[in-house]
Coordinates of N, CA, C and O in Angstrom, one line a residue:
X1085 N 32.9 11.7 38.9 CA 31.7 11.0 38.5 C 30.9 11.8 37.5 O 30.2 11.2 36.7
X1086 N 30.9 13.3 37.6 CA 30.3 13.8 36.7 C 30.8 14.2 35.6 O 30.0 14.5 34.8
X1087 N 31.6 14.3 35.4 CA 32.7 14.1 34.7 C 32.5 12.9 33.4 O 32.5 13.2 32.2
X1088 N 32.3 11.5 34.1 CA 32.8 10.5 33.7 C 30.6 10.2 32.7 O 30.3 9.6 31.8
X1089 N 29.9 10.9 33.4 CA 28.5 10.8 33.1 C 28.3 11.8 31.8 O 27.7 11.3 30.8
X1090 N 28.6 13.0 31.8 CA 28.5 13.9 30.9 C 29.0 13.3 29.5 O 28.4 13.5 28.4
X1091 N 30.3 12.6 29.6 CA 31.3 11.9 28.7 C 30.6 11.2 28.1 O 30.6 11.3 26.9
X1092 N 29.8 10.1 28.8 CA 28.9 9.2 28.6 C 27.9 9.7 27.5 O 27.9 9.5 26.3
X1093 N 27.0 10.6 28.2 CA 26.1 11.2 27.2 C 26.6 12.1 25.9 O 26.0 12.0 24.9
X1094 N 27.5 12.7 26.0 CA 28.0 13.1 24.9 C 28.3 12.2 23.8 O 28.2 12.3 22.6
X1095 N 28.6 11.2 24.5 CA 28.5 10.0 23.0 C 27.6 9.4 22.8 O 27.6 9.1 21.6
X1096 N 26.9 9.0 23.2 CA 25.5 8.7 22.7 C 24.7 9.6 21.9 O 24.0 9.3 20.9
X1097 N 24.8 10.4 22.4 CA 24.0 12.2 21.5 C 24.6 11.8 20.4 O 23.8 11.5 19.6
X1098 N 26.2 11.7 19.9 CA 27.0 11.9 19.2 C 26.4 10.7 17.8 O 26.1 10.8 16.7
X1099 N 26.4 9.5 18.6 CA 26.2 8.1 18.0 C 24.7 8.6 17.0 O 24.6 8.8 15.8
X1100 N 23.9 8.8 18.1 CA 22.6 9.1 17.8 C 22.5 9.9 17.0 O 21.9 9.4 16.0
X1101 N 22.7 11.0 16.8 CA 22.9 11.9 15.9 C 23.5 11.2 14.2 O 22.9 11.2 13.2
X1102 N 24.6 10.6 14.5 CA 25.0 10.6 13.6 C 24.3 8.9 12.2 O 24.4 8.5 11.0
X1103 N 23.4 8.4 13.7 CA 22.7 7.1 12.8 C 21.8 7.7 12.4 O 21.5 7.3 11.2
X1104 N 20.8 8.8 13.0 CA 20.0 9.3 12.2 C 20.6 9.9 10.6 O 19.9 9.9 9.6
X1105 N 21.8 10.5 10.7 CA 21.4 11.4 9.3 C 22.3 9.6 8.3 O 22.6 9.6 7.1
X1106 N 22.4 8.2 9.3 CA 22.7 7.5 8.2 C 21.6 6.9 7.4 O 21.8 6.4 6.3
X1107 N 20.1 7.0 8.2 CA 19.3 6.5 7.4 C 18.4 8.0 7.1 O 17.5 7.6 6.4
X1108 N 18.3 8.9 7.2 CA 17.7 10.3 7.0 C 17.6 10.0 5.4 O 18.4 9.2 4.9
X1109 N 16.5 10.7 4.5 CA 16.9 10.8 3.2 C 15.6 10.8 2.9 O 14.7 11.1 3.6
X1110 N 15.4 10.3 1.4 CA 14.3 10.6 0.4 C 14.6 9.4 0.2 O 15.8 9.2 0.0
X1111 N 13.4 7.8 0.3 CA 13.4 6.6 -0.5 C 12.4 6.5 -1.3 O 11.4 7.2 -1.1
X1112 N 12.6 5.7 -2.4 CA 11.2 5.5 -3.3 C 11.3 4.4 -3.7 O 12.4 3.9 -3.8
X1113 N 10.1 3.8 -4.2 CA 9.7 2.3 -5.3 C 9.9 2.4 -6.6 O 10.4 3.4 -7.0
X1114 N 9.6 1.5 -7.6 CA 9.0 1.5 -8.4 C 7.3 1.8 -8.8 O 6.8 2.3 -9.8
X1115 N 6.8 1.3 -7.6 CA 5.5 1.5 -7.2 C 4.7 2.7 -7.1 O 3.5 2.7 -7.2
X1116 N 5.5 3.7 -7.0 CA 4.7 5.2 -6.4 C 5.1 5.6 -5.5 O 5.0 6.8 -5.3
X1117 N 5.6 4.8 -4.3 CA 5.7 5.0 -3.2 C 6.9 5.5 -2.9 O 7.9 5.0 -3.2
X1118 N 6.9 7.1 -1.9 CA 8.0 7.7 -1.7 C 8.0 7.7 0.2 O 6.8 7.8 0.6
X1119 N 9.1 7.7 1.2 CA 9.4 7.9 2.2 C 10.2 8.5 2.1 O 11.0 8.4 1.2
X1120 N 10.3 9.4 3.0 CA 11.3 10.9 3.3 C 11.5 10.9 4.9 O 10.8 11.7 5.5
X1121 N 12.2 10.2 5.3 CA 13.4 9.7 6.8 C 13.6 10.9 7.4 O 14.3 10.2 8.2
X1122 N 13.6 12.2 7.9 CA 13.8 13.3 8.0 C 14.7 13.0 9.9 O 14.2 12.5 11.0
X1123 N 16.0 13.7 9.5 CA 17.0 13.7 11.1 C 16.1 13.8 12.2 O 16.2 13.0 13.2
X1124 N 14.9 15.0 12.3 CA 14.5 15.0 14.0 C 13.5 13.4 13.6 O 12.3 13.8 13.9
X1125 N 13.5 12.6 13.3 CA 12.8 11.5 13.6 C 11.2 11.9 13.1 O 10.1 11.9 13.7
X1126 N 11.4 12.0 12.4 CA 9.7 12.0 11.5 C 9.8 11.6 10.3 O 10.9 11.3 9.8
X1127 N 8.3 11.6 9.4 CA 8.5 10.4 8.1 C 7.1 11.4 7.7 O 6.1 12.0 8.1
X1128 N 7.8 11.0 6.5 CA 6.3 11.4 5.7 C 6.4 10.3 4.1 O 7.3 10.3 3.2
X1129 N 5.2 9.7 4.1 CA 4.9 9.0 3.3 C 3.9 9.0 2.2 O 2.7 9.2 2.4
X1130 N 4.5 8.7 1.0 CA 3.3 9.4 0.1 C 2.9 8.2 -1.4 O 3.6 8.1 -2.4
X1131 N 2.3 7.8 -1.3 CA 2.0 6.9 -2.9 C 1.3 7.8 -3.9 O 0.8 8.9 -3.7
X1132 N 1.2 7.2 -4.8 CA 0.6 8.3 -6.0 C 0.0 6.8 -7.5 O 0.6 5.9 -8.1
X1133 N -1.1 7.1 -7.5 CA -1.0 5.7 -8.8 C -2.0 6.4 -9.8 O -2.9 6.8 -9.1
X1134 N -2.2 6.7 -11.2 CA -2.9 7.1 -11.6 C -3.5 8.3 -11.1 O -2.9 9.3 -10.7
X1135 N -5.1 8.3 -11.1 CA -5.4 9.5 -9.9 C -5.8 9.2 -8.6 O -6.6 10.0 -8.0
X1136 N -5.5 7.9 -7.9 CA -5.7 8.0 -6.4 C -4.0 8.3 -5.6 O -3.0 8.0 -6.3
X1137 N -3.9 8.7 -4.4 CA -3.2 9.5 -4.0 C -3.3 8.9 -2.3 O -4.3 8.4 -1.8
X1138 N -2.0 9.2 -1.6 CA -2.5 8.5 -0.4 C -1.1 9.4 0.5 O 0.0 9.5 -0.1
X1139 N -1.2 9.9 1.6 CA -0.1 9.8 2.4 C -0.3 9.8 3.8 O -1.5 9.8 4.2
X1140 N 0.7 9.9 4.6 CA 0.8 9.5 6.3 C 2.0 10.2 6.5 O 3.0 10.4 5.7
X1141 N 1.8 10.7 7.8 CA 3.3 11.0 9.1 C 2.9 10.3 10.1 O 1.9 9.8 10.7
X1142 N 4.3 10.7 10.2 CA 4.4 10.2 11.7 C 5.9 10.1 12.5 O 6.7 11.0 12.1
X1143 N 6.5 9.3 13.4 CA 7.6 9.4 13.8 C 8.7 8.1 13.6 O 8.2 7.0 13.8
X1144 N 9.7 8.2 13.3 CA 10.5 6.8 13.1 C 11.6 6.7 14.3 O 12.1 7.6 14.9
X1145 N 12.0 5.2 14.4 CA 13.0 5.1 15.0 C 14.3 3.8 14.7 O 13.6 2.8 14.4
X1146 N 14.9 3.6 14.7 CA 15.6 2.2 14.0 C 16.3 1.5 15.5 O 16.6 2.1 16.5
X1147 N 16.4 -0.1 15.3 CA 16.8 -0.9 16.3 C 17.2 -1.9 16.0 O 16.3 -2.8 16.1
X1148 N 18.6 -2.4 15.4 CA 19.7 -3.0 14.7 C 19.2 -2.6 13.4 O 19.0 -3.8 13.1
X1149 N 18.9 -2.0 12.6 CA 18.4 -1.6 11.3 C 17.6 -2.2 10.6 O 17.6 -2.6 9.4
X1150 N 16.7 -2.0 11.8 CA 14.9 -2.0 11.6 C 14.7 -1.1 11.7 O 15.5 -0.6 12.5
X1151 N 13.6 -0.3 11.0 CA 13.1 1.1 10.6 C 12.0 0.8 11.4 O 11.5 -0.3 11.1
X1152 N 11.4 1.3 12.3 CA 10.4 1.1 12.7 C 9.1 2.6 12.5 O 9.5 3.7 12.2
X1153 N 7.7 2.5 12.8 CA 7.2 3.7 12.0 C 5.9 3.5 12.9 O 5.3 2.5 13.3
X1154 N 5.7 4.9 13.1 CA 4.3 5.2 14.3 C 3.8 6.5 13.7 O 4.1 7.7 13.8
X1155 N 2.6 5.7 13.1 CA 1.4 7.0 12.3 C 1.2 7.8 13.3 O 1.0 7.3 14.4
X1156 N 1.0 9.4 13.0 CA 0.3 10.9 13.5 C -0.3 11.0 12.7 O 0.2 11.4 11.7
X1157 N -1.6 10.6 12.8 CA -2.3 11.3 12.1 C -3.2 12.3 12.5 O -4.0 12.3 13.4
X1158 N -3.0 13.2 11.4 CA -3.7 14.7 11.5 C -5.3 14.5 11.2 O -5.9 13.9 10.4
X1159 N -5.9 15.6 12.6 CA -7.1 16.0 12.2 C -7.7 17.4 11.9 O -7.4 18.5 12.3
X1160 N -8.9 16.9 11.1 CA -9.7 18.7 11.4 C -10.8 18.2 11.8 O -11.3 17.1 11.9
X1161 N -11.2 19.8 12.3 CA -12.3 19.4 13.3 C -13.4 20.0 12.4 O -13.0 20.9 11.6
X1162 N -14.9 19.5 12.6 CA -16.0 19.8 11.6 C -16.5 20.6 12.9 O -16.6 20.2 14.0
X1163 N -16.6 21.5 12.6 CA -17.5 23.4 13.5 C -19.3 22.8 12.9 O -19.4 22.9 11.7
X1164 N -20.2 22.4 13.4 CA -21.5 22.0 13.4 C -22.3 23.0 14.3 O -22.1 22.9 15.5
X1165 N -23.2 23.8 13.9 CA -23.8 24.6 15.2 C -25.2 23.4 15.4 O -25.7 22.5 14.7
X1166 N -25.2 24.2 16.9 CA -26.0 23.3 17.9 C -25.9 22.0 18.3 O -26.7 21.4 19.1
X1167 N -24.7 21.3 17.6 CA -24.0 20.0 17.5 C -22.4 20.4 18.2 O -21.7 21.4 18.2
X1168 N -22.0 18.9 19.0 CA -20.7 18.7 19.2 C -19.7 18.6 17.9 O -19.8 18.0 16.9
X1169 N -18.7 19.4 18.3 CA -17.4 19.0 17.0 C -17.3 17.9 17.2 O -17.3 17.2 18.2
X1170 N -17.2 17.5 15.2 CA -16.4 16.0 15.4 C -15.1 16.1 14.5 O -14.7 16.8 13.6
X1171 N -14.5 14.8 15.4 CA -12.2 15.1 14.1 C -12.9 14.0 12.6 O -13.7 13.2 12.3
X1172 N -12.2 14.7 12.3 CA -11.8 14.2 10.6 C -10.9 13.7 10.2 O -10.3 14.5 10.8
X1173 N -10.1 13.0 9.6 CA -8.5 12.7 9.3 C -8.9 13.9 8.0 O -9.8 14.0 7.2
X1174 N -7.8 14.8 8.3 CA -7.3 15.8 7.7 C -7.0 15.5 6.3 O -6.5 14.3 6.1
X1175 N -7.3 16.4 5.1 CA -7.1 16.0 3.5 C -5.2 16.4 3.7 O -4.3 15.6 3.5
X1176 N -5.2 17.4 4.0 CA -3.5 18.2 4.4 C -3.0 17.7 5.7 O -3.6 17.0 6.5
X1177 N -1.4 18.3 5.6 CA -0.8 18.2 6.5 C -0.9 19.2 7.7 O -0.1 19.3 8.6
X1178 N -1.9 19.8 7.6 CA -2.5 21.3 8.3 C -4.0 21.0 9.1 O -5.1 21.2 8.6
X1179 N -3.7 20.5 10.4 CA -4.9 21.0 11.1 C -6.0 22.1 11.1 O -5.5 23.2 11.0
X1180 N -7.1 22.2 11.3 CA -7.6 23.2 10.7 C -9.3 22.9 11.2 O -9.6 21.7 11.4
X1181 N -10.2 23.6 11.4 CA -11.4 24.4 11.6 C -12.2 24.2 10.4 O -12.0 24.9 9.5
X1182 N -13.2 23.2 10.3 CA -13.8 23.7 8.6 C -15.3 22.8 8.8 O -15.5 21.8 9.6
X1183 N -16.0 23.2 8.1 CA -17.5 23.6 8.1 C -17.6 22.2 7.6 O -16.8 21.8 6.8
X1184 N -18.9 21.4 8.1 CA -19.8 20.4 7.3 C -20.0 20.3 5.5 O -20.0 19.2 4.8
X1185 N -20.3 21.7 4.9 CA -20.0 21.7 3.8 C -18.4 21.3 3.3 O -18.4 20.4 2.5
X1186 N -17.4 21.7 3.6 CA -16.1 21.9 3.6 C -16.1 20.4 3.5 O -15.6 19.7 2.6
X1187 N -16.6 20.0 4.4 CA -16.2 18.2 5.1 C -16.8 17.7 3.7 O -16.0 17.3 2.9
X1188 N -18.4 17.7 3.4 CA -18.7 16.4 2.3 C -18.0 16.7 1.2 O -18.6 16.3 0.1
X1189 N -16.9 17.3 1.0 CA -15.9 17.7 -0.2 C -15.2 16.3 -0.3 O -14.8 15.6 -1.3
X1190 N -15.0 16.1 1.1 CA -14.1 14.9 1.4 C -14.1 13.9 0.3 O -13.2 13.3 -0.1
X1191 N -15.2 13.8 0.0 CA -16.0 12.4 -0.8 C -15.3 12.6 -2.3 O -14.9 11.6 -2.9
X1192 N -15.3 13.7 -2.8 CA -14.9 13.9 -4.0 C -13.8 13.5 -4.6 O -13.7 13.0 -5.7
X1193 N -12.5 13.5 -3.5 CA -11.2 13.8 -3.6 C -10.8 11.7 -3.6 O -11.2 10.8 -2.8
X1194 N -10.0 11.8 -4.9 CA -9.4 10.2 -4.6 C -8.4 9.8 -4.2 O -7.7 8.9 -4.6
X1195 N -8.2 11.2 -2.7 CA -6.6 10.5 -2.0 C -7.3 11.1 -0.8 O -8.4 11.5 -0.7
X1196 N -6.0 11.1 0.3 CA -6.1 11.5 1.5 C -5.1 10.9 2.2 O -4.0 10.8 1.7
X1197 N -5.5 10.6 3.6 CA -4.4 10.4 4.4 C -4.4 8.5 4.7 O -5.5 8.2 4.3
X1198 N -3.9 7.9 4.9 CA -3.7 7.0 5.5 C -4.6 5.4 4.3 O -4.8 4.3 4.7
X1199 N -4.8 6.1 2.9 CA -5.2 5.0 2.8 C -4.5 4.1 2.0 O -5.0 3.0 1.9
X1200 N -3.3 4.4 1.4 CA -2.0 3.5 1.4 C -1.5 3.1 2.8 O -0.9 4.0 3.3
X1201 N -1.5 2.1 3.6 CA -0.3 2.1 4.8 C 0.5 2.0 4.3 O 0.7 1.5 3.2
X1202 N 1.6 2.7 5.2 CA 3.1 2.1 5.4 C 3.1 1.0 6.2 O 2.3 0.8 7.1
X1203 N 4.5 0.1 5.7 CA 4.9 -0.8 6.4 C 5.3 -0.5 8.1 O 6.2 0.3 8.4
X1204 N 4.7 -1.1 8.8 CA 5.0 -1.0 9.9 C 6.8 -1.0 10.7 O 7.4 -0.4 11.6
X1205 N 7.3 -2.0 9.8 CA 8.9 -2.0 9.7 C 9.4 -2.3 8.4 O 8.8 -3.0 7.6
X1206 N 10.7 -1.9 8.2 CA 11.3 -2.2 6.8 C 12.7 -2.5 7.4 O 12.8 -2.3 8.6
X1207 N 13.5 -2.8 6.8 CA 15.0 -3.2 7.3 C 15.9 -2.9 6.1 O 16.0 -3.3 4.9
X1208 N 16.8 -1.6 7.2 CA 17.6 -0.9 6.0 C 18.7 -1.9 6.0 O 19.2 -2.5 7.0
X1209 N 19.0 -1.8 5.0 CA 20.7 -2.3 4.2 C 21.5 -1.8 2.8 O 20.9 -1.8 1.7
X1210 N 22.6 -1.3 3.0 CA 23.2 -0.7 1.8 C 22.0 0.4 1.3 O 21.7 0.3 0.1
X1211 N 21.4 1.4 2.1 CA 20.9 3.0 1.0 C 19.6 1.9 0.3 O 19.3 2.1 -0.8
X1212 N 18.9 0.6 1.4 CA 17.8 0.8 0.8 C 16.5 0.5 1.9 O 16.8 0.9 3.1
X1213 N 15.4 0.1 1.9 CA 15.0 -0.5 3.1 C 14.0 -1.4 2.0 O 13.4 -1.0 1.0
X1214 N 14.0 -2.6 2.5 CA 13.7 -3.9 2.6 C 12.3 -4.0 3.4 O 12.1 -3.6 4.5
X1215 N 11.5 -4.6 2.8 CA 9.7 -4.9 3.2 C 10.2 -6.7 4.2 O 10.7 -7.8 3.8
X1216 N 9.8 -6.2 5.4 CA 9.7 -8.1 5.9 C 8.5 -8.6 6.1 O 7.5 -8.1 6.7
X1217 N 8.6 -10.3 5.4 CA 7.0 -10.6 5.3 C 7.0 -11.2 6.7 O 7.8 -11.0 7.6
X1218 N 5.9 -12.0 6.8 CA 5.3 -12.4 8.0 C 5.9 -13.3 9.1 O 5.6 -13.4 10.3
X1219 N 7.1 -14.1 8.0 CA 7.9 -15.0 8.6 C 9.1 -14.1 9.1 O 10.0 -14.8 9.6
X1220 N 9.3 -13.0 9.1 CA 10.2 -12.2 9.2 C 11.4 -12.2 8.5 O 12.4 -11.7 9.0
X1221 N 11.3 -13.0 7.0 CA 12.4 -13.0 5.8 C 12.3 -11.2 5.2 O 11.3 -10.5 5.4
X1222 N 13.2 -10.9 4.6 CA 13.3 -9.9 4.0 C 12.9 -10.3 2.6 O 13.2 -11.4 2.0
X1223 N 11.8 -9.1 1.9 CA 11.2 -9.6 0.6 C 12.5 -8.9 -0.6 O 12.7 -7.7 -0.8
X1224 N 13.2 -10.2 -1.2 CA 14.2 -9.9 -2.2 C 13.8 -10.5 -3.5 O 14.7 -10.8 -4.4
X1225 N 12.6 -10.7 -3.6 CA 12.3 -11.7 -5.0 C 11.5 -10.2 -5.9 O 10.7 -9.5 -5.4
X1226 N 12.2 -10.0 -7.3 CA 11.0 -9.1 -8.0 C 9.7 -9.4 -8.1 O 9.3 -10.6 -7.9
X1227 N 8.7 -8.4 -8.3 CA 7.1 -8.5 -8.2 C 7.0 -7.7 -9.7 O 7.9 -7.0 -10.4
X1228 N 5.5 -8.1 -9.9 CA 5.3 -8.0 -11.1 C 4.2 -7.0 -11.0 O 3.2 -7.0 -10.2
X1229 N 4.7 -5.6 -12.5 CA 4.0 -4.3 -12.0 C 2.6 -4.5 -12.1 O 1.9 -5.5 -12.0
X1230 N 2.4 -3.2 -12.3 CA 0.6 -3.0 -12.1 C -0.3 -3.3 -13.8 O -1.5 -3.7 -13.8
X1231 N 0.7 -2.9 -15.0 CA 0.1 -2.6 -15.9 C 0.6 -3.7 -16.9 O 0.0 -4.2 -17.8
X1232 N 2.1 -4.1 -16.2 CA 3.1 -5.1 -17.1 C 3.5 -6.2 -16.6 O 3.1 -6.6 -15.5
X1233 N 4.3 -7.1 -17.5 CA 4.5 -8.4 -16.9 C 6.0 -8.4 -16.4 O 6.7 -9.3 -16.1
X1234 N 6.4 -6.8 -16.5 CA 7.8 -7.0 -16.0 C 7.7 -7.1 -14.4 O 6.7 -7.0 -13.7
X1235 N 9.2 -7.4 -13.8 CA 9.6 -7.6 -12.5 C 10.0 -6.5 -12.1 O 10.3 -6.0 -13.2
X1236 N 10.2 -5.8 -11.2 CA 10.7 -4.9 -10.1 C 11.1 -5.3 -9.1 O 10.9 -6.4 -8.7
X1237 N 11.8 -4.3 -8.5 CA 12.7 -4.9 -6.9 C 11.6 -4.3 -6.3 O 10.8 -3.5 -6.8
X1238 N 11.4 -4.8 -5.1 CA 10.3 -4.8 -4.1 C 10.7 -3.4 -3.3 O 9.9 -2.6 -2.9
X1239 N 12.2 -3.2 -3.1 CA 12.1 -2.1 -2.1 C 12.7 -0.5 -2.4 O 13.0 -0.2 -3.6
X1240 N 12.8 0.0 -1.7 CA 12.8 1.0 -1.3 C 14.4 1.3 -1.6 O 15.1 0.6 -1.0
X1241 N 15.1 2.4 -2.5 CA 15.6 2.8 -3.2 C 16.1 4.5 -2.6 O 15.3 5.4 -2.8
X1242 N 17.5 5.0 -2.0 CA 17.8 6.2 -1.2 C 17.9 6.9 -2.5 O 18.2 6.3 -3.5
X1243 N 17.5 8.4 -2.6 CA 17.6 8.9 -3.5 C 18.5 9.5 -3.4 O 18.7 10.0 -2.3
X1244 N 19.6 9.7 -4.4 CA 21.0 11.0 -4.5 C 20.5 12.1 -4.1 O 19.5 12.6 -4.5
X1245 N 21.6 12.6 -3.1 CA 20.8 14.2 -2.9 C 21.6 14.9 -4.4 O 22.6 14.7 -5.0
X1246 N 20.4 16.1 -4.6 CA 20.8 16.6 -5.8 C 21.6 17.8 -5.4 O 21.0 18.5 -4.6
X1247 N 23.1 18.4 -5.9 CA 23.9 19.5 -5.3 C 23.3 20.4 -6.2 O 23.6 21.6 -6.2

């Protein structure tokens, strides 16, 4: 029986392992927007448009090939004397200690964390992932850019790893 249990788990580990590195990778838009799938099950998400700037982590997991996605978001803590610390959503990916002055810097900067969302799910197929709207169709119709009246494909595009 233990025998027959260990066997068991060893393929699953095996399975599991090996669906992660099928969707693991670097995706991007036409948009700005880049996701980076990474094997231990984390994500890091980043848009870029002009000069505002936006990114998120967090953890992913897939379920028939739905990507699904759960924000961590990082904080720092503002050090206030004679006052209680308060969290911050972090400018970095680095927790950290930083002074009230430090903090109204905040205001300056025209990115940060979380203020692009990611899609809560996307649905991979063929090296790409797919945005689903409300009705739960997959968005396959081009959209029209930011500056131009051309079309683009809506999703998410695996990047070649470079040798």
């Amino acid at each position: 029986m233990k025998k027959v249990c260990l066997l068991i788990l060893i393929c699953v580990t095996v399975i599991q392992v090996y669906a992660q590195r099928q969707y693991s990778g670097v995706y991007y838009n036409h948009f700005g927007e880049e996701i980076e799938l990474n094997p231990d099950s984390t994500f890091l998400h980043t848009w870029r448009f002009d000069l505002s700037s936006s990114w998120t982590q967090g953890s992913w997991r897939v379920v028939d090939d739905t990507v699904y996605f759960r924000i961590v978001p990082v904080y720092d803590t503002v050090r206030q004397e004679n006052r209680r610390d308060s969290l911050v959503l972090s400018l970095d990916l680095l927790p950290e200690v930083i002074s009230p002055e430090h903090y109204s810097l905040h205001g300056l900067f025209s990115g940060g964390q979380n203020i692009r969302k990611i899609p809560e799910k996307l649905f991979y197929s063929k090296d790409r992932l797919l945005h689903i709207n409300n009705k739960g169709k997959l968005q396959k119709k081009k959209v029209k850019g930011t500056w131009t009246l051309k079309k683009h494909v809506p999703w998410f595009k695996k990047r070649k790893p470079s040798h």
